Amino acid sequence: MAAACPEINFIALECVKNVIVTALEKTECAGLKNIRFINANASQLTDFFSPGEIDRIYLNFSDPWPRSKQAKHRLTHPSYLKAYAMILSPGGRIIQKTDNRQLFDYSIQSFTENGWTLSHITYNLHAPETPGEILRQNIVTEYESRFLKEGLPIHRLEACRPEWRTSS
């Protein structure tokens, strides 16, 4: 994405150091200057960003944490959604892609129950009926490429943050 949109600054958040090292190496090889990395957990987002500072969040192929008791770790759990709503600008949005249907269904429910407005929901991003506009915006990630080769459908949605709430 950083290569396709050099005019945009990207910040990648990752809690696994080895993943960041690999990404840094790829960034350096590609000569990209518009991407920075933070080694932290998503629960720490409000420690790094001010209210309204971020325009868009991409949740690409997040760990699904499949067991019910692991739900609090899912990046679309209500505790994370609250943090995202704080740092996103008015009209800011989240774009989520996953190959995991259970996580996707959970995410739709979580976004909806927490006042987010959903759009461009698809259970098969690469199906022929997907609007060209969505496909033109899509940057195929390494995971996405692998899952496509395995014949897995890619689920995608956009979620617009709820209106600002100044009181708790």
GROMACS .gro file of C-alpha atoms in nm:
model
  168
    1MET     CA    1   0.000   0.000   0.000
    2ALA     CA    2   0.285   0.235   0.082
    3ALA     CA    3   0.429   0.181  -0.267
    4ALA     CA    4   0.092   0.236  -0.437
    5CYS     CA    5   0.018   0.553  -0.237
    6PRO     CA    6   0.347   0.740  -0.179
    7GLU     CA    7   0.159   1.057  -0.079
    8ILE     CA    8   0.008   0.883   0.228
    9ASN     CA    9   0.193   0.808   0.550
   10PHE     CA   10   0.136   0.457   0.680
   11ILE     CA   11   0.194   0.325   1.030
   12ALA     CA   12   0.207  -0.048   1.082
   13LEU     CA   13   0.133  -0.183   1.428
   14GLU     CA   14   0.258  -0.531   1.509
   15CYS     CA   15   0.324  -0.706   1.839
   16VAL     CA   16   0.557  -0.977   1.701
   17LYS     CA   17   0.913  -0.847   1.664
   18ASN     CA   18   1.015  -1.099   1.394
   19VAL     CA   19   0.727  -0.984   1.175
   20ILE     CA   20   0.839  -0.623   1.210
   21VAL     CA   21   1.199  -0.711   1.122
   22THR     CA   22   1.083  -0.887   0.805
   23ALA     CA   23   0.859  -0.592   0.714
   24LEU     CA   24   1.141  -0.342   0.779
   25GLU     CA   25   1.371  -0.539   0.550
   26LYS     CA   26   1.110  -0.540   0.273
   27THR     CA   27   1.045  -0.168   0.324
   28GLU     CA   28   1.415  -0.088   0.301
   29CYS     CA   29   1.461  -0.302  -0.012
   30ALA     CA   30   1.167  -0.126  -0.177
   31GLY     CA   31   1.302   0.218  -0.081
   32LEU     CA   32   0.977   0.317   0.088
   33LYS     CA   33   0.992   0.634   0.296
   34ASN     CA   34   0.623   0.667   0.389
   35ILE     CA   35   0.587   0.382   0.636
   36ARG     CA   36   0.677   0.352   1.003
   37PHE     CA   37   0.645   0.058   1.241
   38ILE     CA   38   0.533   0.037   1.601
   39ASN     CA   39   0.607  -0.274   1.804
   40ALA     CA   40   0.300  -0.282   2.029
   41ASN     CA   41  -0.039  -0.439   2.083
   42ALA     CA   42  -0.353  -0.276   1.941
   43SER     CA   43  -0.475  -0.226   2.298
   44GLN     CA   44  -0.205   0.046   2.324
   45LEU     CA   45  -0.323   0.256   2.028
   46THR     CA   46  -0.444   0.545   2.241
   47ASP     CA   47  -0.093   0.569   2.390
   48PHE     CA   48   0.045   0.655   2.046
   49PHE     CA   49  -0.229   0.854   1.876
   50SER     CA   50  -0.438   1.156   1.970
   51PRO     CA   51  -0.815   1.171   1.927
   52GLY     CA   52  -0.904   1.206   1.560
   53GLU     CA   53  -0.545   1.168   1.438
   54ILE     CA   54  -0.596   0.861   1.212
   55ASP     CA   55  -0.804   0.855   0.892
   56ARG     CA   56  -0.811   0.483   0.821
   57ILE     CA   57  -0.732   0.154   0.989
   58TYR     CA   58  -0.670  -0.166   0.796
   59LEU     CA   59  -0.730  -0.496   0.970
   60ASN     CA   60  -0.579  -0.742   0.725
   61PHE     CA   61  -0.604  -1.112   0.809
   62SER     CA   62  -0.592  -1.067   1.186
   63ASP     CA   63  -0.560  -1.366   1.416
   64PRO     CA   64  -0.919  -1.496   1.450
   65TRP     CA   65  -0.882  -1.619   1.810
   66PRO     CA   66  -1.139  -1.890   1.735
   67ARG     CA   67  -1.241  -2.007   2.082
   68SER     CA   68  -1.523  -1.818   2.254
   69LYS     CA   69  -1.314  -1.740   2.560
   70GLN     CA   70  -1.054  -1.576   2.333
   71ALA     CA   71  -1.302  -1.320   2.194
   72LYS     CA   72  -1.147  -1.037   2.398
   73HIS     CA   73  -0.832  -1.073   2.183
   74ARG     CA   74  -1.012  -1.029   1.850
   75LEU     CA   75  -0.929  -0.695   1.690
   76THR     CA   76  -1.299  -0.625   1.642
   77HIS     CA   77  -1.389  -0.685   2.008
   78PRO     CA   78  -1.580  -0.388   2.156
   79SER     CA   79  -1.279  -0.280   2.366
   80TYR     CA   80  -1.073  -0.236   2.048
   81LEU     CA   81  -1.362  -0.068   1.865
   82LYS     CA   82  -1.379   0.193   2.141
   83ALA     CA   83  -1.007   0.272   2.098
   84TYR     CA   84  -1.040   0.289   1.719
   85ALA     CA   85  -1.334   0.530   1.750
   86MET     CA   86  -1.122   0.756   1.969
   87ILE     CA   87  -0.825   0.784   1.733
   88LEU     CA   88  -1.016   0.790   1.403
   89SER     CA   89  -1.101   1.126   1.250
   90PRO     CA   90  -1.467   1.219   1.184
   91GLY     CA   91  -1.573   0.998   0.894
   92GLY     CA   92  -1.272   0.774   0.961
   93ARG     CA   93  -1.313   0.410   0.878
   94ILE     CA   94  -1.182   0.062   0.918
   95ILE     CA   95  -1.131  -0.172   0.627
   96GLN     CA   96  -1.121  -0.535   0.730
   97LYS     CA   97  -1.019  -0.835   0.520
   98THR     CA   98  -1.010  -1.194   0.641
   99ASP     CA   99  -1.039  -1.548   0.515
  100ASN     CA  100  -1.206  -1.654   0.842
  101ARG     CA  101  -1.585  -1.659   0.813
  102GLN     CA  102  -1.645  -1.690   1.189
  103LEU     CA  103  -1.428  -1.385   1.260
  104PHE     CA  104  -1.601  -1.194   0.983
  105ASP     CA  105  -1.949  -1.275   1.118
  106TYR     CA  106  -1.834  -1.183   1.469
  107SER     CA  107  -1.694  -0.855   1.336
  108ILE     CA  108  -2.017  -0.761   1.158
  109GLN     CA  109  -2.209  -0.822   1.479
  110SER     CA  110  -1.957  -0.634   1.694
  111PHE     CA  111  -1.941  -0.330   1.464
  112THR     CA  112  -2.321  -0.317   1.437
  113GLU     CA  113  -2.383  -0.353   1.811
  114ASN     CA  114  -2.134  -0.074   1.880
  115GLY     CA  115  -2.285   0.185   1.647
  116TRP     CA  116  -2.051   0.158   1.348
  117THR     CA  117  -2.195   0.203   0.999
  118LEU     CA  118  -2.107  -0.085   0.767
  119SER     CA  119  -2.071  -0.075   0.389
  120HIS     CA  120  -1.914  -0.271   0.105
  121ILE     CA  121  -1.969  -0.601   0.283
  122THR     CA  122  -1.872  -0.901   0.074
  123TYR     CA  123  -1.816  -1.265   0.157
  124ASN     CA  124  -1.613  -1.310  -0.162
  125LEU     CA  125  -1.407  -1.006  -0.254
  126HIS     CA  126  -1.281  -1.160  -0.576
  127ALA     CA  127  -1.619  -1.276  -0.706
  128PRO     CA  128  -1.720  -1.148  -1.050
  129GLU     CA  129  -2.008  -0.943  -0.903
  130THR     CA  130  -1.779  -0.736  -0.675
  131PRO     CA  131  -1.793  -0.371  -0.784
  132GLY     CA  132  -1.487  -0.266  -0.982
  133GLU     CA  133  -1.438   0.035  -0.754
  134ILE     CA  134  -1.374  -0.196  -0.457
  135LEU     CA  135  -1.137  -0.421  -0.653
  136ARG     CA  136  -0.941  -0.121  -0.787
  137GLN     CA  137  -0.885  -0.003  -0.428
  138ASN     CA  138  -0.779  -0.348  -0.312
  139ILE     CA  139  -0.410  -0.417  -0.261
  140VAL     CA  140  -0.360  -0.794  -0.249
  141THR     CA  141  -0.155  -0.886   0.057
  142GLU     CA  142   0.076  -1.188   0.083
  143TYR     CA  143  -0.180  -1.371   0.297
  144GLU     CA  144  -0.457  -1.283   0.054
  145SER     CA  145  -0.255  -1.415  -0.239
  146ARG     CA  146  -0.188  -1.740  -0.054
  147PHE     CA  147  -0.552  -1.786   0.046
  148LEU     CA  148  -0.669  -1.714  -0.310
  149LYS     CA  149  -0.435  -1.984  -0.442
  150GLU     CA  150  -0.594  -2.223  -0.190
  151GLY     CA  151  -0.938  -2.129  -0.327
  152LEU     CA  152  -1.054  -1.958  -0.007
  153PRO     CA  153  -1.296  -1.666  -0.033
  154ILE     CA  154  -1.179  -1.333   0.106
  155HIS     CA  155  -1.433  -1.147   0.321
  156ARG     CA  156  -1.421  -0.766   0.328
  157LEU     CA  157  -1.608  -0.480   0.488
  158GLU     CA  158  -1.578  -0.112   0.562
  159ALA     CA  159  -1.688   0.031   0.895
  160CYS     CA  160  -1.735   0.403   0.957
  161ARG     CA  161  -1.682   0.515   1.314
  162PRO     CA  162  -1.977   0.618   1.526
  163GLU     CA  163  -2.030   0.985   1.605
  164TRP     CA  164  -1.801   1.132   1.865
  165ARG     CA  165  -1.919   1.090   2.220
  166THR     CA  166  -1.768   1.343   2.462
  167SER     CA  167  -1.907   1.178   2.777
  168SER     CA  168  -1.876   0.820   2.897
   0.00000   0.00000   0.00000
